[in-house]
Coordinates of C-alpha atoms in Angstrom, one line a residue:
Chain A
X1 CA 131.9 68.5 80.0
X2 CA 132.8 71.6 78.0
X3 CA 136.5 70.6 78.2
X4 CA 135.7 67.2 76.6
X5 CA 133.6 68.9 74.0
X6 CA 136.5 71.3 73.0
X7 CA 139.0 68.4 73.0
X8 CA 136.7 66.7 70.5
X9 CA 137.1 69.6 68.3
X10 CA 140.8 69.2 68.0
X11 CA 141.7 67.6 64.6
X12 CA 144.9 66.1 66.0
X13 CA 143.1 64.4 68.8
X14 CA 140.4 63.1 66.5
X15 CA 143.0 61.8 64.1
X16 CA 144.7 59.8 66.8
X17 CA 141.6 58.4 68.4
X18 CA 139.8 57.5 65.2
X19 CA 142.8 55.5 63.9
X20 CA 142.4 53.2 66.9
X21 CA 138.7 52.2 66.4
X22 CA 138.5 52.4 62.6
X23 CA 139.4 48.7 62.0
X24 CA 136.7 47.6 64.5
X25 CA 134.1 49.7 62.8
X26 CA 135.0 48.2 59.4
X27 CA 135.2 44.6 60.6
X28 CA 131.9 44.6 62.6
X29 CA 130.2 46.6 59.8
X30 CA 131.1 44.1 57.1
X31 CA 130.1 41.1 59.3
X32 CA 126.7 42.6 60.2
X33 CA 126.0 43.8 56.7
X34 CA 127.0 40.5 55.0
X35 CA 124.9 38.6 57.6
X36 CA 121.9 40.8 57.1
X37 CA 122.0 40.9 53.3
X38 CA 122.8 37.2 52.8
X39 CA 120.1 36.2 55.3
X40 CA 117.6 38.5 53.8
X41 CA 118.3 37.8 50.2
X42 CA 118.8 34.0 50.4
X43 CA 117.2 32.6 53.6
X44 CA 114.4 34.9 54.8
X45 CA 110.9 33.6 53.8
X46 CA 109.2 35.2 50.7
X47 CA 106.3 37.6 51.1
X48 CA 102.8 36.2 50.6
X49 CA 101.9 39.0 48.2
X50 CA 105.0 40.1 46.4
X51 CA 106.9 36.8 46.4
X52 CA 110.6 37.2 46.0
X53 CA 110.6 40.8 44.6
X54 CA 110.1 42.3 48.1
X55 CA 113.7 41.1 49.0
X56 CA 115.1 44.4 47.6
X57 CA 113.8 45.8 50.9
X58 CA 117.1 44.5 52.4
X59 CA 119.0 47.0 50.2
X60 CA 116.4 49.7 49.9
X61 CA 115.6 50.4 53.5
X62 CA 119.2 50.5 54.8
X63 CA 120.2 53.0 52.1
X64 CA 117.1 55.2 52.5
X65 CA 117.5 55.1 56.3
X66 CA 121.2 56.0 56.1
X67 CA 120.5 58.8 53.6
X68 CA 118.2 60.6 56.1
X69 CA 120.3 59.7 59.1
X70 CA 123.5 61.2 57.6
X71 CA 121.6 64.4 56.8
X72 CA 120.5 64.7 60.5
X73 CA 124.1 64.2 61.6
X74 CA 125.3 66.8 59.1
X75 CA 122.7 69.2 60.4
X76 CA 123.9 68.7 64.0
X77 CA 127.4 69.3 62.8
X78 CA 126.3 72.4 60.9
X79 CA 124.8 73.8 64.2
X80 CA 128.1 73.2 65.9
X81 CA 129.9 75.0 63.0
X82 CA 127.6 78.0 63.3
X83 CA 127.5 78.3 67.1
X84 CA 130.9 77.0 68.3
X85 CA 132.9 77.5 65.0
X86 CA 134.5 74.1 65.5
X87 CA 136.7 73.1 62.6
X88 CA 136.1 69.4 63.0
X89 CA 132.3 69.8 62.5
X90 CA 132.9 71.3 59.1
X91 CA 135.3 68.6 58.3
X92 CA 132.6 66.1 59.1
X93 CA 130.0 67.8 56.9
X94 CA 132.4 68.0 54.0
X95 CA 133.5 64.4 54.4
X96 CA 130.1 62.7 54.5
X97 CA 128.1 64.8 52.0
X98 CA 129.2 62.6 49.0
X99 CA 128.4 59.4 51.0
X100 CA 124.9 60.8 51.6
X101 CA 124.5 61.7 48.0
X102 CA 125.4 58.2 46.8
X103 CA 123.1 56.5 49.4
X104 CA 120.2 58.7 48.5
X105 CA 120.7 57.9 44.9
X106 CA 120.8 54.2 45.7
X107 CA 117.6 54.5 47.7
X108 CA 115.8 56.2 44.8
X109 CA 117.2 53.7 42.3
X110 CA 116.4 50.5 44.3
X111 CA 113.0 52.1 45.0
X112 CA 112.4 52.5 41.3
X113 CA 113.5 48.9 40.6
X114 CA 111.1 47.8 43.3
X115 CA 108.3 50.0 42.1
X116 CA 108.1 48.7 38.6
X117 CA 107.1 45.1 39.4
X118 CA 104.9 45.9 42.5
X119 CA 103.2 49.2 41.7
X120 CA 103.5 49.0 38.0
X121 CA 105.6 52.2 37.5
X122 CA 109.2 53.3 37.9
X123 CA 108.4 56.7 39.2
X124 CA 105.4 58.6 40.5
X125 CA 105.4 62.2 41.9
X126 CA 104.0 61.2 45.3
X127 CA 105.1 63.1 48.4
X128 CA 107.6 60.4 49.7
X129 CA 109.4 60.0 46.4
X130 CA 109.5 63.7 45.6
X131 CA 110.8 64.7 49.1
X132 CA 113.5 62.0 48.7
X133 CA 114.5 63.5 45.3
X134 CA 114.7 66.9 47.1
X135 CA 117.1 65.3 49.5
X136 CA 119.3 64.2 46.6
X137 CA 119.3 67.7 45.3
X138 CA 120.2 69.1 48.7
X139 CA 123.2 66.9 49.0
X140 CA 124.2 68.0 45.5
X141 CA 123.7 71.6 46.4
X142 CA 125.8 71.3 49.5
X143 CA 128.7 69.9 47.5
X144 CA 128.3 72.6 44.8
X145 CA 128.1 75.4 47.3
X146 CA 131.2 74.1 49.1
X147 CA 133.2 73.9 45.8
X148 CA 132.0 77.4 44.7
X149 CA 133.5 79.3 47.6
X150 CA 137.3 79.3 47.8
X151 CA 137.7 80.7 51.3
X152 CA 137.5 77.8 53.8
X153 CA 135.8 79.7 56.6
X154 CA 133.1 81.4 54.5
X155 CA 132.5 78.1 52.7
X156 CA 132.0 76.4 56.0
X157 CA 129.4 79.0 57.2
X158 CA 127.5 79.1 53.9
X159 CA 127.4 75.3 53.8
X160 CA 126.2 75.1 57.4
X161 CA 123.3 77.5 56.8
X162 CA 122.2 75.5 53.7
X163 CA 122.4 72.2 55.6
X164 CA 120.4 73.6 58.5
X165 CA 117.8 75.0 56.1
X166 CA 117.5 71.7 54.4
X167 CA 116.9 69.8 57.6
X168 CA 113.2 70.9 57.4
X169 CA 112.9 68.3 54.6
X170 CA 113.7 65.4 56.9
X171 CA 110.4 65.3 58.9
X172 CA 108.6 65.9 55.6
X173 CA 110.2 62.7 54.2
X174 CA 109.5 60.8 57.4
X175 CA 105.8 61.7 57.8
X176 CA 104.9 62.2 54.1
X177 CA 103.3 58.8 54.0
X178 CA 101.1 59.7 57.0
X179 CA 100.2 63.3 56.3
X180 CA 99.2 62.8 52.6
X181 CA 97.9 60.1 50.3
X182 CA 100.9 58.5 48.7
X183 CA 101.5 55.4 46.6
X184 CA 104.4 54.6 48.9
X185 CA 103.4 52.5 51.9
X186 CA 103.9 53.6 55.5
X187 CA 107.0 52.6 57.5
X188 CA 107.3 49.0 58.5
X189 CA 109.5 49.9 61.5
X190 CA 108.0 52.2 64.1
X191 CA 109.6 53.4 67.2
X192 CA 106.6 52.7 69.5
X193 CA 105.1 49.6 67.9
X194 CA 106.2 46.1 66.9
X195 CA 107.5 46.0 63.3
X196 CA 104.7 44.8 60.9
X197 CA 106.8 41.9 59.7
X198 CA 107.8 38.6 61.4
X199 CA 111.2 38.3 63.1
X200 CA 112.8 36.2 60.4
X201 CA 112.3 39.3 58.1
X202 CA 113.0 42.2 60.4
X203 CA 116.1 40.8 62.1
X204 CA 118.1 40.6 58.9
X205 CA 116.8 44.0 57.9
X206 CA 117.9 45.4 61.3
X207 CA 121.3 43.7 60.9
X208 CA 121.9 45.3 57.5
X209 CA 120.9 48.7 58.7
X210 CA 123.3 48.4 61.7
X211 CA 126.1 47.1 59.4
X212 CA 125.7 49.9 57.0
X213 CA 125.8 52.4 59.9
X214 CA 129.1 51.0 61.1
X215 CA 130.6 50.9 57.6
X216 CA 129.4 54.5 57.2
X217 CA 131.2 55.3 60.5
X218 CA 134.4 53.8 59.1
X219 CA 134.0 55.7 55.8
X220 CA 133.4 58.9 57.6
X221 CA 136.6 58.5 59.6
X222 CA 138.7 57.7 56.5
X223 CA 137.3 60.7 54.6
X224 CA 137.7 63.0 57.7
X225 CA 141.3 61.9 58.2
X226 CA 142.1 62.7 54.6
X227 CA 140.4 66.1 54.9
X228 CA 142.2 66.9 58.2
X229 CA 145.6 66.0 56.6
X230 CA 145.0 68.2 53.7
X231 CA 143.8 71.1 55.8
X232 CA 146.5 70.9 58.5
X233 CA 149.4 70.1 56.1
X234 CA 151.4 73.0 57.3
X235 CA 151.2 72.1 61.0
X236 CA 154.1 70.3 62.8
X237 CA 152.1 67.2 63.8
X238 CA 151.1 66.4 60.2
X239 CA 154.7 66.8 59.1
X240 CA 155.8 64.4 61.9
X241 CA 153.0 62.0 61.0
X242 CA 154.1 61.9 57.4
X243 CA 157.7 61.2 58.4
X244 CA 157.1 58.7 61.2
X245 CA 153.7 57.2 60.1
X246 CA 152.0 57.8 63.5
X247 CA 150.6 60.6 65.6
Chain B
X1 CA 128.2 79.1 77.7
X2 CA 129.9 82.1 76.1
X3 CA 127.4 85.0 75.5
X4 CA 128.4 85.3 71.8
X5 CA 127.8 81.6 71.3
X6 CA 124.5 81.9 73.2
X7 CA 123.5 84.7 70.8
X8 CA 124.4 82.6 67.7
X9 CA 122.5 79.6 69.1
X10 CA 119.4 81.7 69.5
X11 CA 119.7 83.1 66.0
X12 CA 120.0 79.7 64.5
X13 CA 117.1 78.3 66.6
X14 CA 114.9 81.2 65.6
X15 CA 115.9 80.7 61.9
X16 CA 114.9 77.0 62.2
X17 CA 111.6 77.6 64.0
X18 CA 110.6 80.3 61.5
X19 CA 111.5 78.2 58.6
X20 CA 109.6 75.2 59.9
X21 CA 106.5 77.3 60.4
X22 CA 106.8 78.7 56.9
X23 CA 107.3 75.3 55.3
X24 CA 104.5 73.8 57.5
X25 CA 102.0 76.5 56.5
X26 CA 103.0 76.2 52.8
X27 CA 102.6 72.4 52.8
X28 CA 99.3 72.8 54.7
X29 CA 98.0 75.2 52.1
X30 CA 99.1 72.9 49.3
X31 CA 97.9 69.7 50.8
X32 CA 95.3 69.0 48.1
X33 CA 98.1 69.3 45.5
X34 CA 100.5 67.2 47.5
X35 CA 97.9 64.4 48.0
X36 CA 98.6 61.9 45.3
X37 CA 94.9 60.8 44.9
X38 CA 91.3 61.5 45.9
X39 CA 89.8 58.8 48.0
X40 CA 86.3 57.5 47.3
X41 CA 84.6 59.6 50.1
X42 CA 86.0 62.8 48.5
X43 CA 84.8 61.7 45.1
X44 CA 81.3 60.8 46.1
X45 CA 81.1 64.0 48.2
X46 CA 81.8 65.9 44.9
X47 CA 85.2 67.3 46.0
X48 CA 86.9 65.9 42.9
X49 CA 86.6 67.9 39.6
X50 CA 84.7 66.2 36.7
X51 CA 86.4 65.5 33.4
X52 CA 89.9 66.6 34.6
X53 CA 92.8 64.1 34.8
X54 CA 93.0 63.1 38.5
X55 CA 94.0 60.1 40.5
X56 CA 91.6 58.0 42.6
X57 CA 92.8 55.6 45.2
X58 CA 91.4 53.0 47.5
X59 CA 90.7 49.3 48.0
X60 CA 89.3 47.1 45.3
X61 CA 86.0 46.0 46.8
X62 CA 85.7 42.2 47.3
X63 CA 83.6 40.5 44.6
X64 CA 83.3 43.7 42.5
X65 CA 85.7 42.9 39.7
X66 CA 84.0 42.2 36.4
X67 CA 86.2 41.3 33.4
X68 CA 84.8 41.6 29.9
X69 CA 85.4 38.2 28.2
X70 CA 85.8 39.8 24.8
X71 CA 88.4 42.5 25.6
X72 CA 90.8 43.7 28.3
X73 CA 88.1 45.8 29.8
X74 CA 87.7 45.5 33.6
X75 CA 85.2 47.1 35.9
X76 CA 85.5 47.3 39.7
X77 CA 84.5 49.3 42.7
X78 CA 87.1 51.3 44.6
X79 CA 86.2 51.7 48.3
X80 CA 87.5 53.3 51.5
X81 CA 84.9 51.4 53.4
X82 CA 82.6 54.4 53.7
X83 CA 82.0 55.2 50.1
X84 CA 82.7 53.4 46.7
X85 CA 83.3 54.6 43.2
X86 CA 82.9 52.5 40.1
X87 CA 86.1 52.4 38.0
X88 CA 86.5 51.1 34.4
X89 CA 89.8 50.4 32.8
X90 CA 91.0 48.9 29.5
X91 CA 94.5 47.4 29.7
X92 CA 96.8 45.2 31.6
X93 CA 96.6 45.3 35.4
X94 CA 99.7 45.1 37.6
X95 CA 100.5 41.7 39.2
X96 CA 99.5 42.8 42.6
X97 CA 96.0 43.9 41.5
X98 CA 93.4 41.8 43.4
X99 CA 90.2 42.1 45.3
X100 CA 90.9 43.6 48.7
X101 CA 94.2 45.2 47.5
X102 CA 94.9 48.9 47.3
X103 CA 95.2 50.7 44.0
X104 CA 95.7 54.1 42.6
X105 CA 94.1 54.8 39.2
X106 CA 94.7 57.8 36.9
X107 CA 91.9 59.0 34.7
X108 CA 88.8 61.2 34.4
X109 CA 85.6 61.2 36.4
X110 CA 82.7 61.4 34.0
X111 CA 79.3 63.0 34.5
X112 CA 77.7 59.8 35.8
X113 CA 80.2 59.6 38.6
X114 CA 82.1 56.7 36.9
X115 CA 85.9 56.9 36.9
X116 CA 87.4 56.0 33.6
X117 CA 91.0 55.1 34.2
X118 CA 93.9 55.0 31.7
X119 CA 96.5 53.7 34.2
X120 CA 96.1 51.5 37.3
X121 CA 98.9 51.2 39.8
X122 CA 99.0 48.7 42.7
X123 CA 99.5 50.0 46.2
X124 CA 100.6 47.6 48.9
X125 CA 100.8 48.1 52.6
X126 CA 103.7 47.9 55.1
X127 CA 102.8 44.4 56.2
X128 CA 105.0 41.6 55.1
X129 CA 104.6 38.0 56.0
X130 CA 105.6 34.5 54.7
X131 CA 102.9 32.8 52.5
X132 CA 102.3 30.1 55.2
X133 CA 101.5 32.7 57.8
X134 CA 99.2 34.5 55.4
X135 CA 97.5 31.2 54.6
X136 CA 97.0 30.4 58.3
X137 CA 95.6 33.8 59.0
X138 CA 93.1 33.5 56.2
X139 CA 92.0 30.1 57.4
X140 CA 91.6 31.4 60.9
X141 CA 89.5 34.4 59.7
X142 CA 87.4 32.1 57.5
X143 CA 86.8 29.7 60.5
X144 CA 85.9 32.7 62.6
X145 CA 83.3 34.0 60.1
X146 CA 82.0 30.4 59.7
X147 CA 81.6 29.9 63.4
X148 CA 80.1 33.4 63.7
X149 CA 77.6 32.4 61.0
X150 CA 76.8 29.2 62.9
X151 CA 76.4 31.0 66.2
X152 CA 74.1 33.5 64.5
X153 CA 71.9 30.7 63.0
X154 CA 69.9 29.7 66.1
X155 CA 68.9 33.3 66.6
X156 CA 67.3 33.5 63.1
X157 CA 64.7 30.7 63.3

C-alpha cells in the first residue's frame, strides 16, 4: 500500500497516467453538465413559490458545492505536504486554488442574483453568506501567500499550514444554516434523508454537480501537468517529452 | 510509518484539534451576534433590546395581514408557533411575502412591544415542488381539515 502511495507521488508517473484518462474526464463531464443544466433550465418544472427564478439553483448549487469540495481536497493535500513532503500534493494545491477561487466567486454571484428577486436583497451578513465570503478570501490568501514566497519548498509548507488552518471554515459553512438563524435556507440535499424536492428537480441538479466534478478533475489534471512541466523542466524525462511529445 | 512522519502527523492533528476548539468556543460565545435575527419567543421573553436596530424573523401568521387602504402601511403578526410579535411596515413587500411564509424584518422594537420595520426580506425554505404538486397537497390538507371538522361535528351536539 505504501509503495503505491509513494508511486502516486512521482510527478512523472502522474503525468503519464493522467494523460490517459483526461479525455474521458472532459467528455463525460461535458455530457453530464450539459444534460443537467439544459434539463434543469429548460425542462424541469417550475417551483410553486418562486416560479422560474429558482432555476438558478442548477448553477448556484454545483458551484457552491465544488467550491467547498475543492477546499477539502486541498486540505487533504496540504496534510500530505506537511507530513510526507510529497511534491505532487503541493502541485495539486497550487493548481486548483484559482479554480476554487473562481467557483466561490460564481457561487456568491449567483447567490446574489438569486437573492434579489426572492429575498429582496443582494447581500445580507448572515452566517452562511459571510462564511462563504471568508472562503473566497482564503482562496485569495493562499494564492497571495504562494506568490509572496520565492523558495518553492518554504512556499509549499506555508501554504499547506494556511490551507489546513482554513479548513475549520468548511464545517462552519456547512452547518451555519442549522446552528444559527440565517436568511439562507437549509440544505436541500442531505446525506441521510431524501432530498426535499421531487426527482425531476434533483436528478438534473445531481447531474450538473457530477458533471462539474468531472470537468474540475480534467482542469486539475491540465493545470497540474503544466505545473509539473515547469517545475521539472531540468529533468531528463521532461526534455525527452518536449522532443518526442510523449512520456 | 516513519517516526518523523508520525511526529509531524501528530503535530498537525494537534494543531487542527486545538484550532477547532478555539473557533468553536469563539463562535459559541458570539452566537447572539452571529444569529441574523431574534425569533418571536426571544422578543416576547424580553431578550431583544428595545429601540435598537435589530432584526426579527419568523412566519407571517395566517390571516393576520392587514393592509391600510390609504397607504403602503401593512401590519401583521410574526410567529414561531409559540409566541407572536406584531410588526408594522411602510413600503413595498418582496414578491414572496405571503401569509404562512417566513420573513426577516429589520427595525426597532418600541415600548409597547410592537416591531416597527423599515425593511422586510422574504425567507424561503429548502422545499421545492412543481405548482401542480403544491396545489394537490393543499387540496389534500383542506380535505383533511374538512373531514376532520365533519368527524368532530357529531361530538359537539
